[in-house]
Coordinates of C-alpha atoms and ligand atoms in Angstrom, one line a residue:
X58 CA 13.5 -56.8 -11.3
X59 CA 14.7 -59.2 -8.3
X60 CA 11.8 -61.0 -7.1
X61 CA 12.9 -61.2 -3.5
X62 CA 12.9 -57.1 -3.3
X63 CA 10.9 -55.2 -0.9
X64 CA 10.3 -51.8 -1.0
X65 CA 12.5 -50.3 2.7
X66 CA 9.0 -48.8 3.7
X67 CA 9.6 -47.2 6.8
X68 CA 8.7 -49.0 9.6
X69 CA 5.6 -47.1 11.1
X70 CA 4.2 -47.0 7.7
X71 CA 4.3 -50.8 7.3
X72 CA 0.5 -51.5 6.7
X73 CA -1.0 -48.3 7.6
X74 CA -3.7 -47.7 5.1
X75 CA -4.5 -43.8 3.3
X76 CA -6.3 -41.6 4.7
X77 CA -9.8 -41.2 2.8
X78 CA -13.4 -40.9 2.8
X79 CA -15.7 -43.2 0.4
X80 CA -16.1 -40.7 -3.2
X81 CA -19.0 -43.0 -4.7
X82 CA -21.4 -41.4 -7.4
X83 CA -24.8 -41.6 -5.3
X84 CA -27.4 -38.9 -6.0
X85 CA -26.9 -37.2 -2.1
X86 CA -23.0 -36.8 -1.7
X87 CA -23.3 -35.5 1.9
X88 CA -20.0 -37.4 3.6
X89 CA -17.0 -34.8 2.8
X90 CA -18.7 -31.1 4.5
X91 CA -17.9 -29.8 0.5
X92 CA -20.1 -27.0 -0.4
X93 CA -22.7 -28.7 -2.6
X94 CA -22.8 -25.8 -4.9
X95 CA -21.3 -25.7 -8.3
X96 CA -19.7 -22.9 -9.3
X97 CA -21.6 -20.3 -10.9
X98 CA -21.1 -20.2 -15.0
X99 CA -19.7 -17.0 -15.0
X100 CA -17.7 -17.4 -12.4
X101 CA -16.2 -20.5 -13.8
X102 CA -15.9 -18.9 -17.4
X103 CA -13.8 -15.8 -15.1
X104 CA -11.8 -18.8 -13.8
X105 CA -11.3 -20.1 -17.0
X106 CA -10.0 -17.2 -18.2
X107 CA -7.8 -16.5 -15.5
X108 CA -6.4 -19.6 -16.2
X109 CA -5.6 -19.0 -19.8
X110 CA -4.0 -15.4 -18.9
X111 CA -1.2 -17.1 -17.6
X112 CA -1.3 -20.3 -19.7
X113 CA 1.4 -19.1 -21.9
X114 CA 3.6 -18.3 -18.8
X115 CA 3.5 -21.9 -17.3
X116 CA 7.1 -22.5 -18.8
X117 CA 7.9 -20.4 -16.1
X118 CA 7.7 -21.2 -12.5
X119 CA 4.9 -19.7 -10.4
X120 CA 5.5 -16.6 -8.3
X121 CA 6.8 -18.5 -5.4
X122 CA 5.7 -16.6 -2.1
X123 CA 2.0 -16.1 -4.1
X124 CA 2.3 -12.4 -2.6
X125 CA -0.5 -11.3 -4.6
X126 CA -2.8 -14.1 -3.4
X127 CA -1.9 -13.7 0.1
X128 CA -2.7 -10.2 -0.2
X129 CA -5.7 -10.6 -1.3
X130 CA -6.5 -13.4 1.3
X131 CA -5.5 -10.5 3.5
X132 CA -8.1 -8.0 2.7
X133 CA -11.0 -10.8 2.5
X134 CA -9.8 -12.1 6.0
X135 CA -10.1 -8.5 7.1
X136 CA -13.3 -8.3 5.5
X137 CA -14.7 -11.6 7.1
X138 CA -13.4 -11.2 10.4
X139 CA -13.1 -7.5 11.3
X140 CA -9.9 -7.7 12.2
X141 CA -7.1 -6.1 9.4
X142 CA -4.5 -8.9 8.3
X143 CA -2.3 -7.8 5.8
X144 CA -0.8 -10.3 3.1
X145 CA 2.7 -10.5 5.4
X146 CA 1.4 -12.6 8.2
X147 CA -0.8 -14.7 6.0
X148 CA 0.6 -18.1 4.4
X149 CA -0.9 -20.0 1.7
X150 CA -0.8 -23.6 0.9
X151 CA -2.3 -26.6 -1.3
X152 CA -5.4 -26.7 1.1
X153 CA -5.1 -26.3 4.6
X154 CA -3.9 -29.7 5.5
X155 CA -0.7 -28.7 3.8
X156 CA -0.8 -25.6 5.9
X157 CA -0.7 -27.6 8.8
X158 CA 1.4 -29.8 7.0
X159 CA 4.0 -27.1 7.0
X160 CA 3.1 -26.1 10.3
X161 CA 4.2 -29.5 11.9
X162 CA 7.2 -29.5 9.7
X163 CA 8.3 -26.4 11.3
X164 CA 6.9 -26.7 15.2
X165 CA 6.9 -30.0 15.8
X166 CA 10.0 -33.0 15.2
X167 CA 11.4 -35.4 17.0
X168 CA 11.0 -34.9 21.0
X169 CA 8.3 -32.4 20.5
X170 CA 4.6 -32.7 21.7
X171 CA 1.0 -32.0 19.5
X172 CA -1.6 -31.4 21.8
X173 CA -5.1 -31.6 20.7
X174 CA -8.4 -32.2 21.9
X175 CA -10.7 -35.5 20.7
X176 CA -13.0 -36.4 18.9
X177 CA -11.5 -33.7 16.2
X178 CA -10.1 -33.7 12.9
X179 CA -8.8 -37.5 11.9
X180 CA -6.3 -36.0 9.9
X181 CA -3.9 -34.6 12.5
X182 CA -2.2 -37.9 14.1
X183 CA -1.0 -38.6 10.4
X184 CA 0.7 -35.3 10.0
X185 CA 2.9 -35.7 13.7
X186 CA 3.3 -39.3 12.5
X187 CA 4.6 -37.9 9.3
X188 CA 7.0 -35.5 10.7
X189 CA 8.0 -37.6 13.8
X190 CA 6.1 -35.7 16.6
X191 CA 4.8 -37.1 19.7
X192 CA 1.0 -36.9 19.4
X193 CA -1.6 -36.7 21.9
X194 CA -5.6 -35.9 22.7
X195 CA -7.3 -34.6 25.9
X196 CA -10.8 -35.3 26.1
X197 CA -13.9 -33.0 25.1
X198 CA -16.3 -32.5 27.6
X199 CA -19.9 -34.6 26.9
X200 CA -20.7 -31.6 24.9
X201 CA -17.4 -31.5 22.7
X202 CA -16.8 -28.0 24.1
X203 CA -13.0 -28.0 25.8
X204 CA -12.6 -27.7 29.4
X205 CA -9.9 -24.7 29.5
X206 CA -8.8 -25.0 32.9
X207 CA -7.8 -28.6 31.8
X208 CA -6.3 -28.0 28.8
X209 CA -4.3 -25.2 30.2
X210 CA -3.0 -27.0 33.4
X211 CA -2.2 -30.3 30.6
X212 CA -0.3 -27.6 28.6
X213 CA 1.5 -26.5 31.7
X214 CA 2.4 -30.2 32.5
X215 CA 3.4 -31.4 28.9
X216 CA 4.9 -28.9 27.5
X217 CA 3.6 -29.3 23.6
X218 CA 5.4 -27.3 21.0
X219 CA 2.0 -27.4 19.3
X220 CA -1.9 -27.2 20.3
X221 CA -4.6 -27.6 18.1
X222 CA -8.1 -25.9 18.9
X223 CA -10.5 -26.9 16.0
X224 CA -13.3 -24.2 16.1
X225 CA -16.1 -24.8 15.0
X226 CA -14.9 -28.7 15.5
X227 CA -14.7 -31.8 13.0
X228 CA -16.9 -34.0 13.3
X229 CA -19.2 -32.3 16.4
X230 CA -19.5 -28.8 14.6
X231 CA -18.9 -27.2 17.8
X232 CA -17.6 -23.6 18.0
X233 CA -15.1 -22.8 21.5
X234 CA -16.3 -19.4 23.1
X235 CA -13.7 -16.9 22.7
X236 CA -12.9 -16.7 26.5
X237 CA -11.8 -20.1 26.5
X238 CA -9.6 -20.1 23.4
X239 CA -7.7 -16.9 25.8
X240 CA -7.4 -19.1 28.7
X241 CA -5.5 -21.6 26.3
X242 CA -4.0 -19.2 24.3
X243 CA -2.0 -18.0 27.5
X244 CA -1.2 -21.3 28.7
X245 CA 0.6 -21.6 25.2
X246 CA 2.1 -18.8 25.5
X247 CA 3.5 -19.4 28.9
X248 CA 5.0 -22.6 27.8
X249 CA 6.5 -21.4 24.6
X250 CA 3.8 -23.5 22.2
X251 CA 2.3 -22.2 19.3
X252 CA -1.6 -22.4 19.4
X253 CA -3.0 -23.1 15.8
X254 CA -7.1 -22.4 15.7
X255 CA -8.5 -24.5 12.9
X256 CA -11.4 -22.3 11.4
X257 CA -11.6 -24.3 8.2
X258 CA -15.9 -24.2 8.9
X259 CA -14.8 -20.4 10.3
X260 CA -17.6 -18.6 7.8
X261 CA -20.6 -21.3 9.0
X262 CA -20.4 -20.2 12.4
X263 CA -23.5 -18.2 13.8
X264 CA -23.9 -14.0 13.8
X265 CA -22.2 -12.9 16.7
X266 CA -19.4 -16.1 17.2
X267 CA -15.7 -14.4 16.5
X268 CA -13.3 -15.6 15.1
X269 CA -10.1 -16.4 16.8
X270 CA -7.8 -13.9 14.7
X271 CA -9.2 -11.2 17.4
X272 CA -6.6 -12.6 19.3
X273 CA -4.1 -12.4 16.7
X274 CA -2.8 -8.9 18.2
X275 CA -2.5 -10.1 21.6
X276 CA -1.0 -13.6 20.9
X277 CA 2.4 -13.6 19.3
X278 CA 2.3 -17.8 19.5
X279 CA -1.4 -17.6 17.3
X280 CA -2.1 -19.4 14.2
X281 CA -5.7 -19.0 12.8
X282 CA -6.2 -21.9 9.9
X283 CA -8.5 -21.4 7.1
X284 CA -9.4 -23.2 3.5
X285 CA -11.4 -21.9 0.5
X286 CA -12.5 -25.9 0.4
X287 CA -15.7 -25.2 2.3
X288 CA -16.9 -21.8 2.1
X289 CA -15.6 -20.9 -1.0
X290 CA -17.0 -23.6 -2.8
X291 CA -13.0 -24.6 -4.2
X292 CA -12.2 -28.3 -2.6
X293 CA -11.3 -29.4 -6.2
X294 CA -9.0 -26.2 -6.2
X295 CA -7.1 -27.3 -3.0
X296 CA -6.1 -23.9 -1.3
X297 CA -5.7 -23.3 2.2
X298 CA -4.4 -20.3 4.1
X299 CA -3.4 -19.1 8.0
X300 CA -3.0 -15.8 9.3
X301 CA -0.2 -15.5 11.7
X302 CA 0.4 -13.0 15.0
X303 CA 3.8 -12.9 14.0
X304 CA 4.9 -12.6 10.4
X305 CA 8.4 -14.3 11.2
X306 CA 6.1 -17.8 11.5
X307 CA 5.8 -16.9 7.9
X308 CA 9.5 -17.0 7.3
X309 CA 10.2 -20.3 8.8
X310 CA 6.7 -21.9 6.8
X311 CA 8.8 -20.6 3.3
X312 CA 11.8 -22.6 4.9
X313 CA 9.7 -25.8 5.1
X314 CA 7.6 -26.2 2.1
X315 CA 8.3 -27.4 -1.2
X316 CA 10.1 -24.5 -3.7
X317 CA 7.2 -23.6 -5.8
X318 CA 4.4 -25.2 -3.9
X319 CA 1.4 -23.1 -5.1
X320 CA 1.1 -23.3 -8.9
X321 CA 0.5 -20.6 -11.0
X322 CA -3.4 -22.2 -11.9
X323 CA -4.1 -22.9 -8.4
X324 CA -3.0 -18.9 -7.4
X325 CA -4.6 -17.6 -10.7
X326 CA -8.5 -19.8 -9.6
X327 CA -8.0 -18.6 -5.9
X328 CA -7.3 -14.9 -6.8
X329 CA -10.7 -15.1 -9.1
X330 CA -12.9 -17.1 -6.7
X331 CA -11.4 -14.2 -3.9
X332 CA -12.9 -11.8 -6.4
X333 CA -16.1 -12.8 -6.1
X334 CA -16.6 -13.9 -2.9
X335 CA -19.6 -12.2 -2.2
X336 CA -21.8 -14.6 -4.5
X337 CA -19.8 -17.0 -2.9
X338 CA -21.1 -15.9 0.3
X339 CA -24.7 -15.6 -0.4
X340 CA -24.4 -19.5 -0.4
X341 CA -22.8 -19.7 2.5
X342 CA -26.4 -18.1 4.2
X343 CA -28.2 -20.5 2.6
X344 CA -26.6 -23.4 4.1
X345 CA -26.4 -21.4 7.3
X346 CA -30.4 -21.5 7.2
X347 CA -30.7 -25.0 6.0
X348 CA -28.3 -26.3 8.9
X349 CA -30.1 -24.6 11.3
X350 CA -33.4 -26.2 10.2
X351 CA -32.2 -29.7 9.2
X352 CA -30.7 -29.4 12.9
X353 CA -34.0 -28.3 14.2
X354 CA -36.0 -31.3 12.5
X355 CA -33.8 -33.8 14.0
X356 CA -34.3 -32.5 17.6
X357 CA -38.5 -32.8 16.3
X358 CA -37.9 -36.5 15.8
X359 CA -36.4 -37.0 18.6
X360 CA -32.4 -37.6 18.1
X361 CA -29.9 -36.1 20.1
X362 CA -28.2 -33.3 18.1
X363 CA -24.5 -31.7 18.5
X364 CA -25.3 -28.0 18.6
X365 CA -23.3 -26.8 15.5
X366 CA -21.6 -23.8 14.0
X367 CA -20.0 -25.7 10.7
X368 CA -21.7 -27.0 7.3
X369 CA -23.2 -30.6 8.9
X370 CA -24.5 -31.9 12.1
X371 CA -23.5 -34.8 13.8
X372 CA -26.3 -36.6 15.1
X373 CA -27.7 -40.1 16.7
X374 CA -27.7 -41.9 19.2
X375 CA -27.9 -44.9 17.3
X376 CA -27.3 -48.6 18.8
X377 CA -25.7 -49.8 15.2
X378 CA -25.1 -46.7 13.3
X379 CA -23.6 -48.7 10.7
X380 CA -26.7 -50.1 9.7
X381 CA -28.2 -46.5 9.1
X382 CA -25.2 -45.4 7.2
X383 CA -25.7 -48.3 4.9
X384 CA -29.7 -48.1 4.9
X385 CA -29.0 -44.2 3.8
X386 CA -26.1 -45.5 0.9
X387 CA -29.2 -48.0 -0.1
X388 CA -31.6 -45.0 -0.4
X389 CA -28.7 -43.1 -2.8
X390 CA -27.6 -40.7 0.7
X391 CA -24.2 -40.9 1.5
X392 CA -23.1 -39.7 5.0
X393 CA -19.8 -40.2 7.2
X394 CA -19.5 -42.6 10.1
X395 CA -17.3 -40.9 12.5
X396 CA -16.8 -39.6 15.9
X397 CA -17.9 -41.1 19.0
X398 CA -19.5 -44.7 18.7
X399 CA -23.1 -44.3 17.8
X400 CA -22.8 -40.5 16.4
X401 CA -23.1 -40.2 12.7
X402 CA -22.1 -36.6 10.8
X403 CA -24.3 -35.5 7.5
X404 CA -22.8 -32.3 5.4
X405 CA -25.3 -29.7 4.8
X406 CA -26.0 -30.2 1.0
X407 CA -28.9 -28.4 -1.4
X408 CA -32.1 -28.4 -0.3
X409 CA -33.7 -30.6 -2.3
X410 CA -30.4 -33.2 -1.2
X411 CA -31.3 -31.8 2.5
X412 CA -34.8 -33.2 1.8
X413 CA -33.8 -35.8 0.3
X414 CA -31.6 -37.0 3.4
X415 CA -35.0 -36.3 5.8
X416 CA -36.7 -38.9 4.0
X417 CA -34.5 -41.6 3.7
X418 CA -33.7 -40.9 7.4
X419 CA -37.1 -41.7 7.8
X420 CA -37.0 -44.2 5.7
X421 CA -34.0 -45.9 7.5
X422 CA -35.8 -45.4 11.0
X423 CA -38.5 -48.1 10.3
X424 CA -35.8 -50.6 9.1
X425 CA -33.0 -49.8 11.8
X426 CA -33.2 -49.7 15.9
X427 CA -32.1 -46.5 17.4
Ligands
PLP204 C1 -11.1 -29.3 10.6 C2 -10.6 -29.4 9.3 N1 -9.4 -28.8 9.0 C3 -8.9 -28.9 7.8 C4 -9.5 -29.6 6.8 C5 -8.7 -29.7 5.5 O1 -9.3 -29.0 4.5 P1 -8.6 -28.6 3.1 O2 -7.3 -29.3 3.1 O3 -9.5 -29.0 2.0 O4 -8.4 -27.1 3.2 C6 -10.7 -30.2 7.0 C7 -11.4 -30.9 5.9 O5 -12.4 -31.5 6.0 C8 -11.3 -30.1 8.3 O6 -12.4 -30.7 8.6

């Protein structure tokens, strides 16, 4: 190999570092918003045989539009959300980054426009940088909810072939009413964008919150993103799914991806974990309660909390929030620096990790200013 040789890396790539949270093996793992539940044995040994059913037909390539899964994604989205979805205006994907993946792919390009509003998901600037689209974020208001008058009139101005609405919202766990997801929604529409609604934390939100896809009908240009990584207990699985207004979007997302992108194991553990989401969903309660109590206890001692709708709770104010996250990593609690300067987010875990995070909190307070 010629010493001198290096690698034609594309220019914007040229240092950029992955994407990635910390994964370290400390006793409170509460930095990723996974579900902190394992898997129920017998709904790992269903999974397991699911798996070996169509072992012997891996030398075979997958069924590649996973029209049974996105059926039955279908029926549990009309389930969830009260609105009926069949499988034809639902896409499925390795997690719902990939769905969005394939989204930009499709939507976005070179001379086109992603809209969003900050602080929100990190990942979203690296798939327009990925697929060459301009990207750029409005402001939340002080309480992370989106002003819709301004987001309309800057959708108006700018012209985006994409917006992204993330409700409820990464980091801030903050869930958009549905009146102002509408006034967007039409500005979209009016200037021929499609709106994507990230709803990967859609189950945590509270009774009576709905979800977007009650637009769906009314909305050709509507995207509603989910992910069995949070809900469903099934990050390791990696599958992500959207329900579309208009099923041609699905058409054009089979022109984009990969041939073959969902493997026959991935569709095979999906399809189980789909049968069984009810247990799936008792947990999802749980962490509802112990989110709204955790939530509740930081307000008692006195820290400013982000009202929130999704499995964690960003919190703080806190002059160096650095050194709490490392007091906490010290105490065996891992948490996630992120969003606005002095904010840090904690993923609802069990309760005895929920607990456990209280007191090294507490812990941390005596060592650490505010
Ligand atoms: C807002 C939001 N969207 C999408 C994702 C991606 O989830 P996944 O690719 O596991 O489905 C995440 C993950 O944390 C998220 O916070």
């Amino acid at each position: 190999m010629a010493e001198s040789f290096r690698p034609p890396v594309r220019d914007d790539l040229v240092g950029v570092a992955s994407y990635g949270a910390p994964q370290l093996a400390v006793p409170a793992q509460l930095n990723v918003n996974e579900n902190p539940f394992p898997l129920p044995d017998d709904l790992a040994r269903a999974m397991g045989d699911a798996v070996a059913a169509v072992a012997t037909g891996l030398n075979r390539y997958p069924d590649r539009d996973a029209d049974e899964l996105r059926a039955r994604l279908a029926a549990y989205l009309t389930d969830e959300t009260g609105v009926a979805v069949d499988g034809d205006h639902v896409w499925a994907a390795n997690g719902s980054n990939e769905v969005m993946h394939h989204l930009f792919l499709a939507f976005g390009g070179p001379g086109r426009l992603a809209l969003t509003f900050d602080p929100t998901y990190s990942m979203y600037p690296e798939y327009a940088r990925d697929t060459f689209t301009e990207y750029r974020e409005l402001h939340r208001r002080a309480d992370f909810t989106v002003d819709p008058q301004l987001a309309a009139a800057a959708i108006a101005a700018e012209r985006p072939s994409i917006v992204i609405l993330t409700s409820p919202n990464n980091p801030t766990g903050t869930a958009l009413p549905l009146a102002d997801v509408r006034v967007i929604a039409d500005a979209a529409l009016a200037a021929g964008a499609m709106l994507v609604v990230d709803e990967a934390y859609g189950e945590f939100r509270h009774a009576g919150v709905p979800s977007a896809c009650v637009l769906l009908a009314e909305y050709p240009n509507l995207v509603v993103s989910r992910t069995m990584s949070k809900a469903f207990a099934l990050a390791g699985a990696r599958l992500g799914y959207a329900a579309v207004a208009d099923a041609a979007v699905v058409d054009v997302l089979k022109v984009v991806r990969l041939p073959y992108h969902l493997s026959a194991v991935t569709q095979a553990v999906a399809i189980t974990a789909l049968e069984h989401a009810d247990v799936l969903q008792a947990q999802v309660d749980l962490l509802r309660r112990e989110r709204d109590a955790l939530a509740q206890w930081l307000v008692a001692q006195g820290y400013e909390v982000a009202p929130s709708d999704a499995n964690f709770i960003l919190f703080g104010r806190f002059a160096d929030r650095a050194a709490v996250w490392h007091a906490l990593l010290d105490d065996g609690v891992l948490i996630r620096q992120v969003g606005p300067e002095g904010w840090l987010r904690v993923s609802i875990g069990t309760p005895e990790e929920n607990d456990r995070f209280r007191a090294a909190l507490d812990r941390a307070h005596g060592k650490v200013s505010r």
